[in-house]
Amino acid sequence: MGLDDGACDAGLVLALGSQDKPENHLHPDQEKKIKIRKETFSLKYDHLFPSLTLGPSDHETSTYKLSSKMPDAEKVCGVGEPVDLQKQAASSVSPVSSFSNSSSIKRERESGGEEEIEVEKVMISSRVSDEDEDQASPRKKLRLTKEQSTILEDSFKEHATLNPKQKQDLAKQLNLRQRQVEVWFQNRRARTKLKQTEVDCELLKKCCETLTEENKRLEKELQELKSLKLAAAPFYMQLPAATLTLCPSCEKGSNPGDVSSTSPFSIAKPKPQFHNPYNHPSAAS
DNA sequence: CGCTGCTGCAAACTTACTTCA
DNA sequence: GTTGAAGTAAGTTTGCAGCAG
């Protein structure tokens, strides 16, 4: 088993999640900030993720599990409860449907491959406006609709951060507050990073195991060589210095300072090629 | 030019709520 | 019906960068 095969090799070419994704349409200031942050991050964690540059984790975004079930609308806006218009609007309005008053909307959703249609009673009376954003509201769990999640996901795949214009457009398209879109992206980035960290961890673990095995093997080899040398020592002692000559081939290629190459005990063995993640050039960039 | 206070943004951390087994 | 874990929306804290004074 070599270090340059299998898990380690694959594992050592990592790039953090969406890092390399183009941040489209970003304000130069934002781009600069992001760039600096990325540099800061890589500097900060270089000692932890030596040469690990994980490739964009496509599987991550593609397998990101969307919540398949939506809360019962009646739970969200229970009868008799004070109505939180903003949250209801956000949680219940399909991005493709126009905002409706006191309406029942049908929401299609997939569940285990089957499409089921659910009727939701929605009590909404006004369009969410950003002016209302600052109003504090008691925390109620909002569940985004499947359409909203899909659109947000698609948008995230294009750019992991939003500029104000994009945020505004998305919010408008999804009928959400800008703050909600912003929060969703923040949480999405956090989830991406968390997942990436888990992947990194796994790879480091594998790498560690490989190195441990390699270390054991080398120690064993060293012990064997030592015992071999000890066993041969008396033979050396008995010979006069003049009789200790090298064979022509050894003499020709030998380096005076290189003990191993002149040693008659040297074992013809391919030099192990270590992939030291801590010295990998990609870590420097 | 350097310092300071303000502002905005993103990350990190935390809390609260929902869903499901 | 209850409970604990997992998922996630949203709140809070912190750090950094840009800018004006």
Short mmCIF file of C-alpha atoms (C1' of nucleotides) in Angstrom, two decimals:
data_model
loop_
_atom_site.label_atom_id
_atom_site.label_comp_id
_atom_site.label_asym_id
_atom_site.label_seq_id
_atom_site.Cartn_x
_atom_site.Cartn_y
_atom_site.Cartn_z
CA MET A 1 0.00 0.00 0.00
CA GLY A 2 1.38 3.32 -0.99
CA LEU A 3 0.44 6.74 0.00
CA ASP A 4 0.01 7.84 -3.52
CA ASP A 5 -2.81 5.51 -4.18
CA GLY A 6 -6.38 5.22 -3.16
CA ALA A 7 -8.05 7.31 -0.59
CA CYS A 8 -5.20 9.60 0.17
CA ASP A 9 -4.60 10.75 -3.31
CA ALA A 10 -8.18 11.34 -4.00
CA GLY A 11 -8.63 12.88 -0.65
CA LEU A 12 -5.79 15.27 -0.93
CA VAL A 13 -7.22 17.20 -3.75
CA LEU A 14 -9.93 19.03 -2.00
CA ALA A 15 -11.40 22.43 -2.40
CA LEU A 16 -13.75 23.92 0.04
CA GLY A 17 -17.31 23.69 -1.08
CA SER A 18 -18.54 26.57 -3.02
CA GLN A 19 -15.33 28.41 -2.66
CA ASP A 20 -14.45 28.21 -6.25
CA LYS A 21 -17.83 28.99 -7.51
CA PRO A 22 -18.05 32.29 -9.25
CA GLU A 23 -19.75 34.89 -7.21
CA ASN A 24 -21.64 36.49 -9.98
CA HIS A 25 -22.80 40.00 -10.03
CA LEU A 26 -21.10 40.93 -6.84
CA HIS A 27 -20.22 44.40 -5.97
CA PRO A 28 -16.46 44.83 -6.25
CA ASP A 29 -16.29 45.61 -2.58
CA GLN A 30 -18.07 42.41 -1.78
CA GLU A 31 -15.89 40.42 -4.08
CA LYS A 32 -12.85 41.89 -2.47
CA LYS A 33 -14.18 41.11 0.96
CA ILE A 34 -14.97 37.57 0.00
CA LYS A 35 -11.57 37.13 -1.50
CA ILE A 36 -9.90 38.42 1.61
CA ARG A 37 -12.08 36.26 3.78
CA LYS A 38 -11.18 33.22 1.75
CA GLU A 39 -7.52 34.05 2.08
CA THR A 40 -7.93 34.63 5.77
CA PHE A 41 -9.75 31.38 6.14
CA SER A 42 -7.14 29.42 4.28
CA LEU A 43 -4.38 31.01 6.29
CA LYS A 44 -6.22 30.49 9.50
CA TYR A 45 -6.87 26.84 8.89
CA ASP A 46 -3.84 25.89 6.90
CA HIS A 47 -2.50 24.03 9.84
CA LEU A 48 -5.66 22.04 10.05
CA PHE A 49 -6.28 21.41 6.41
CA PRO A 50 -2.76 21.29 5.15
CA SER A 51 -2.92 20.63 1.48
CA LEU A 52 -6.49 19.72 1.39
CA THR A 53 -8.29 21.48 -1.35
CA LEU A 54 -11.57 19.80 -1.78
CA GLY A 55 -13.21 20.11 -5.11
CA PRO A 56 -16.58 21.68 -5.33
CA SER A 57 -18.79 19.21 -3.72
CA ASP A 58 -21.33 18.71 -6.39
CA HIS A 59 -22.93 15.89 -4.56
CA GLU A 60 -23.45 18.16 -1.70
CA THR A 61 -25.71 20.51 -3.48
CA SER A 62 -27.34 17.89 -5.54
CA THR A 63 -28.13 15.66 -2.64
CA TYR A 64 -29.14 18.39 -0.35
CA LYS A 65 -32.26 17.10 1.21
CA LEU A 66 -35.23 19.27 0.91
CA SER A 67 -37.83 18.97 3.49
CA SER A 68 -40.48 16.88 1.91
CA LYS A 69 -43.27 17.80 4.17
CA MET A 70 -44.76 21.08 4.92
CA PRO A 71 -46.34 22.07 8.12
CA ASP A 72 -50.02 22.15 8.36
CA ALA A 73 -51.01 25.66 7.61
CA GLU A 74 -53.44 25.62 10.43
CA LYS A 75 -50.63 25.00 12.80
CA VAL A 76 -48.78 27.94 11.50
CA CYS A 77 -51.66 30.26 11.73
CA GLY A 78 -53.84 28.71 14.29
CA VAL A 79 -57.38 29.83 14.62
CA GLY A 80 -57.72 32.45 17.25
CA GLU A 81 -54.05 33.20 17.32
CA PRO A 82 -52.84 36.64 16.49
CA VAL A 83 -51.95 36.47 12.87
CA ASP A 84 -48.38 37.07 11.91
CA LEU A 85 -48.95 38.31 8.43
CA GLN A 86 -45.39 38.40 7.34
CA LYS A 87 -44.65 34.87 8.34
CA GLN A 88 -47.83 33.54 6.95
CA ALA A 89 -47.21 35.21 3.71
CA ALA A 90 -43.73 33.90 3.60
CA SER A 91 -44.64 30.41 4.53
CA SER A 92 -47.63 29.88 2.44
CA VAL A 93 -47.46 31.76 -0.76
CA SER A 94 -46.23 29.90 -3.72
CA PRO A 95 -43.64 31.79 -5.64
CA VAL A 96 -45.50 31.27 -8.81
CA SER A 97 -48.83 32.17 -7.53
CA SER A 98 -49.88 35.66 -6.93
CA PHE A 99 -50.66 36.81 -3.50
CA SER A 100 -54.21 36.13 -2.54
CA ASN A 101 -56.43 37.15 0.30
CA SER A 102 -57.98 34.55 2.58
CA SER A 103 -57.49 31.96 -0.01
CA SER A 104 -56.97 28.29 -0.13
CA ILE A 105 -54.13 27.30 -2.29
CA LYS A 106 -53.21 23.94 -3.56
CA ARG A 107 -49.67 22.99 -3.12
CA GLU A 108 -48.22 20.21 -5.10
CA ARG A 109 -45.41 18.35 -3.63
CA GLU A 110 -43.52 15.21 -4.09
CA SER A 111 -43.36 12.70 -1.37
CA GLY A 112 -41.45 9.49 -1.84
CA GLY A 113 -41.80 9.70 -5.56
CA GLU A 114 -45.48 10.22 -5.40
CA GLU A 115 -47.08 13.54 -5.91
CA GLU A 116 -49.56 14.46 -3.38
CA ILE A 117 -51.71 17.45 -3.41
CA GLU A 118 -52.36 19.19 -0.23
CA VAL A 119 -54.87 21.81 0.40
CA GLU A 120 -53.71 24.51 2.64
CA LYS A 121 -55.85 27.05 4.24
CA VAL A 122 -54.10 30.31 4.13
CA MET A 123 -55.13 33.43 5.81
CA ILE A 124 -53.18 36.23 4.42
CA SER A 125 -54.21 39.74 4.00
CA SER A 126 -51.33 41.74 2.79
CA ARG A 127 -48.20 41.57 0.75
CA VAL A 128 -45.05 41.41 2.76
CA SER A 129 -43.18 44.61 2.57
CA ASP A 130 -39.66 45.38 3.56
CA GLU A 131 -40.85 48.30 5.57
CA ASP A 132 -42.32 45.82 7.99
CA GLU A 133 -39.12 43.96 8.31
CA ASP A 134 -37.98 45.57 11.47
CA GLN A 135 -41.11 44.74 13.34
CA ALA A 136 -40.30 42.21 15.95
CA SER A 137 -42.53 39.19 15.82
CA PRO A 138 -42.80 36.22 18.10
CA ARG A 139 -40.81 33.40 16.69
CA LYS A 140 -42.86 31.08 14.60
CA LYS A 141 -41.34 28.44 12.49
CA LEU A 142 -41.58 29.20 8.85
CA ARG A 143 -41.32 26.44 6.35
CA LEU A 144 -40.44 27.42 2.86
CA THR A 145 -42.46 25.89 0.11
CA LYS A 146 -40.84 23.42 -2.20
CA GLU A 147 -40.86 25.96 -4.98
CA GLN A 148 -39.22 28.54 -2.82
CA SER A 149 -36.57 26.11 -1.70
CA THR A 150 -35.89 25.01 -5.23
CA ILE A 151 -35.48 28.54 -6.47
CA LEU A 152 -33.24 29.40 -3.56
CA GLU A 153 -31.16 26.29 -4.18
CA ASP A 154 -30.80 27.12 -7.84
CA SER A 155 -29.78 30.60 -6.97
CA PHE A 156 -27.29 29.33 -4.43
CA LYS A 157 -25.73 27.07 -7.01
CA GLU A 158 -25.09 30.11 -9.13
CA HIS A 159 -23.72 32.28 -6.37
CA ALA A 160 -23.27 31.51 -2.72
CA THR A 161 -23.61 35.14 -1.75
CA LEU A 162 -26.06 37.72 -2.92
CA ASN A 163 -25.65 41.33 -3.74
CA PRO A 164 -28.46 43.67 -2.71
CA LYS A 165 -30.03 43.62 -6.15
CA GLN A 166 -30.08 39.86 -6.31
CA LYS A 167 -31.46 39.70 -2.83
CA GLN A 168 -34.20 42.10 -3.69
CA ASP A 169 -35.10 40.29 -6.87
CA LEU A 170 -35.14 36.93 -5.19
CA ALA A 171 -37.21 38.21 -2.33
CA LYS A 172 -39.67 39.66 -4.77
CA GLN A 173 -39.78 36.50 -6.81
CA LEU A 174 -40.31 34.32 -3.78
CA ASN A 175 -42.57 36.71 -2.01
CA LEU A 176 -40.30 36.72 0.97
CA ARG A 177 -38.67 39.46 2.91
CA GLN A 178 -35.14 40.32 1.91
CA ARG A 179 -34.10 39.41 5.40
CA GLN A 180 -35.50 35.93 4.94
CA VAL A 181 -33.59 35.45 1.74
CA GLU A 182 -30.48 36.72 3.44
CA VAL A 183 -30.95 34.37 6.37
CA TRP A 184 -31.58 31.45 4.09
CA PHE A 185 -28.31 32.09 2.28
CA GLN A 186 -26.46 32.46 5.55
CA ASN A 187 -27.80 29.16 6.80
CA ARG A 188 -27.18 27.52 3.47
CA ARG A 189 -23.57 28.60 3.51
CA ALA A 190 -23.25 27.30 7.02
CA ARG A 191 -24.71 23.95 6.03
CA THR A 192 -22.40 23.73 3.05
CA LYS A 193 -19.43 24.49 5.19
CA LEU A 194 -20.45 22.01 7.82
CA LYS A 195 -20.85 19.28 5.28
CA GLN A 196 -17.55 20.15 3.71
CA THR A 197 -15.90 20.03 7.11
CA GLU A 198 -17.30 16.57 7.65
CA VAL A 199 -15.92 15.46 4.31
CA ASP A 200 -12.55 17.01 5.14
CA CYS A 201 -12.58 15.25 8.48
CA GLU A 202 -13.23 11.90 6.90
CA LEU A 203 -10.44 12.39 4.42
CA LEU A 204 -8.00 13.45 7.09
CA LYS A 205 -8.96 10.44 9.13
CA LYS A 206 -8.27 8.15 6.20
CA CYS A 207 -5.03 9.92 5.51
CA CYS A 208 -4.03 9.55 9.13
CA GLU A 209 -4.75 5.84 9.07
CA THR A 210 -2.66 5.43 5.94
CA LEU A 211 0.23 7.34 7.43
CA THR A 212 0.04 5.30 10.62
CA GLU A 213 0.22 2.08 8.66
CA GLU A 214 3.10 3.40 6.61
CA ASN A 215 4.88 4.44 9.76
CA LYS A 216 4.46 1.00 11.27
CA ARG A 217 5.78 -0.61 8.13
CA LEU A 218 8.83 1.65 8.05
CA GLU A 219 9.58 1.06 11.71
CA LYS A 220 9.42 -2.65 11.15
CA GLU A 221 11.72 -2.31 8.18
CA LEU A 222 14.14 -0.27 10.24
CA GLN A 223 14.22 -2.90 12.93
CA GLU A 224 14.95 -5.58 10.37
CA LEU A 225 17.78 -3.55 8.90
CA LYS A 226 19.24 -2.89 12.33
CA SER A 227 19.23 -6.53 13.28
CA LEU A 228 20.71 -7.46 9.91
CA LYS A 229 23.50 -4.93 10.38
CA LEU A 230 24.23 -6.19 13.89
CA ALA A 231 24.44 -9.74 12.68
CA ALA A 232 26.90 -8.78 9.97
CA ALA A 233 29.09 -6.57 12.18
CA PRO A 234 31.55 -9.31 13.37
CA PHE A 235 32.26 -10.19 9.77
CA TYR A 236 33.28 -6.60 9.07
CA MET A 237 35.52 -6.44 12.13
CA GLN A 238 37.62 -9.37 11.01
CA LEU A 239 38.46 -7.98 7.59
CA PRO A 240 41.45 -5.67 7.09
CA ALA A 241 40.44 -2.27 5.84
CA ALA A 242 42.16 -2.82 2.50
CA THR A 243 40.01 -5.79 1.74
CA LEU A 244 36.82 -3.80 2.07
CA THR A 245 36.36 -2.78 -1.52
CA LEU A 246 33.33 -2.01 -3.48
CA CYS A 247 32.23 -3.83 -6.51
CA PRO A 248 32.72 -1.79 -9.71
CA SER A 249 29.09 -1.02 -10.17
CA CYS A 250 28.71 0.27 -6.63
CA GLU A 251 31.90 2.24 -6.90
CA LYS A 252 30.84 3.91 -10.12
CA GLY A 253 27.54 5.16 -8.92
CA SER A 254 28.43 5.78 -5.34
CA ASN A 255 28.36 9.05 -3.59
CA PRO A 256 31.06 9.30 -0.92
CA GLY A 257 28.64 10.81 1.53
CA ASP A 258 25.79 8.53 0.74
CA VAL A 259 26.09 5.63 3.15
CA SER A 260 23.05 3.84 1.95
CA SER A 261 24.18 3.66 -1.64
CA THR A 262 27.59 2.21 -0.73
CA SER A 263 26.35 -0.19 1.82
CA PRO A 264 26.45 -3.77 0.72
CA PHE A 265 23.31 -4.17 2.77
CA SER A 266 21.32 -1.67 0.92
CA ILE A 267 18.11 -3.19 -0.21
CA ALA A 268 16.99 -2.48 -3.70
CA LYS A 269 13.64 -1.05 -2.93
CA PRO A 270 11.77 1.73 -4.57
CA LYS A 271 11.97 4.81 -2.49
CA PRO A 272 8.58 5.35 -0.93
CA GLN A 273 6.97 8.41 -2.36
CA PHE A 274 5.27 10.25 0.38
CA HIS A 275 2.54 12.60 -0.26
CA ASN A 276 2.97 14.97 2.56
CA PRO A 277 -0.18 16.97 2.78
CA TYR A 278 1.56 19.54 4.89
CA ASN A 279 3.97 20.40 2.13
CA HIS A 280 1.68 20.14 -0.78
CA PRO A 281 2.02 23.11 -3.10
CA SER A 282 -1.70 23.65 -3.22
CA ALA A 283 -1.62 24.47 0.45
CA ALA A 284 0.48 27.50 -0.24
CA SER A 285 -1.96 29.05 -2.62
"C1'" DC B 1 -1.21 60.11 7.18
"C1'" DG B 2 -3.09 57.92 11.21
"C1'" DC B 3 -6.94 57.60 14.39
"C1'" DT B 4 -11.79 57.05 15.62
"C1'" DG B 5 -16.60 56.13 15.32
"C1'" DC B 6 -20.10 54.46 12.41
"C1'" DT B 7 -22.14 51.24 9.23
"C1'" DG B 8 -22.85 47.04 6.69
"C1'" DC B 9 -21.90 42.39 5.90
"C1'" DA B 10 -20.78 37.58 6.71
"C1'" DA B 11 -19.49 33.95 9.77
"C1'" DA B 12 -20.15 31.69 13.95
"C1'" DC B 13 -22.91 30.51 17.52
"C1'" DT B 14 -27.39 29.89 19.61
"C1'" DT B 15 -32.30 29.39 20.13
"C1'" DA B 16 -36.85 27.98 18.91
"C1'" DC B 17 -39.78 25.41 16.34
"C1'" DT B 18 -41.24 21.37 13.30
"C1'" DT B 19 -41.09 16.80 11.75
"C1'" DC B 20 -40.40 12.08 12.14
"C1'" DA B 21 -39.11 7.61 13.89
"C1'" DG C 1 -49.37 10.32 23.42
"C1'" DT C 2 -44.45 11.06 24.51
"C1'" DT C 3 -39.76 11.61 23.54
"C1'" DG C 4 -35.42 12.48 21.43
"C1'" DA C 5 -32.88 13.44 17.26
"C1'" DA C 6 -32.47 15.92 13.16
"C1'" DG C 7 -33.41 19.76 10.27
"C1'" DT C 8 -33.85 24.57 9.71
"C1'" DA C 9 -35.57 29.53 10.21
"C1'" DA C 10 -34.30 33.19 12.76
"C1'" DG C 11 -31.85 35.82 16.58
"C1'" DT C 12 -27.40 37.30 18.61
"C1'" DT C 13 -22.54 38.06 18.81
"C1'" DT C 14 -18.24 38.96 16.78
"C1'" DG C 15 -14.87 40.45 13.51
"C1'" DC C 16 -13.61 42.84 9.52
"C1'" DA C 17 -13.64 46.37 5.82
"C1'" DG C 18 -14.90 50.75 4.01
"C1'" DC C 19 -15.82 55.47 4.74
"C1'" DA C 20 -16.36 60.05 6.61
"C1'" DG C 21 -14.82 63.37 9.87
#
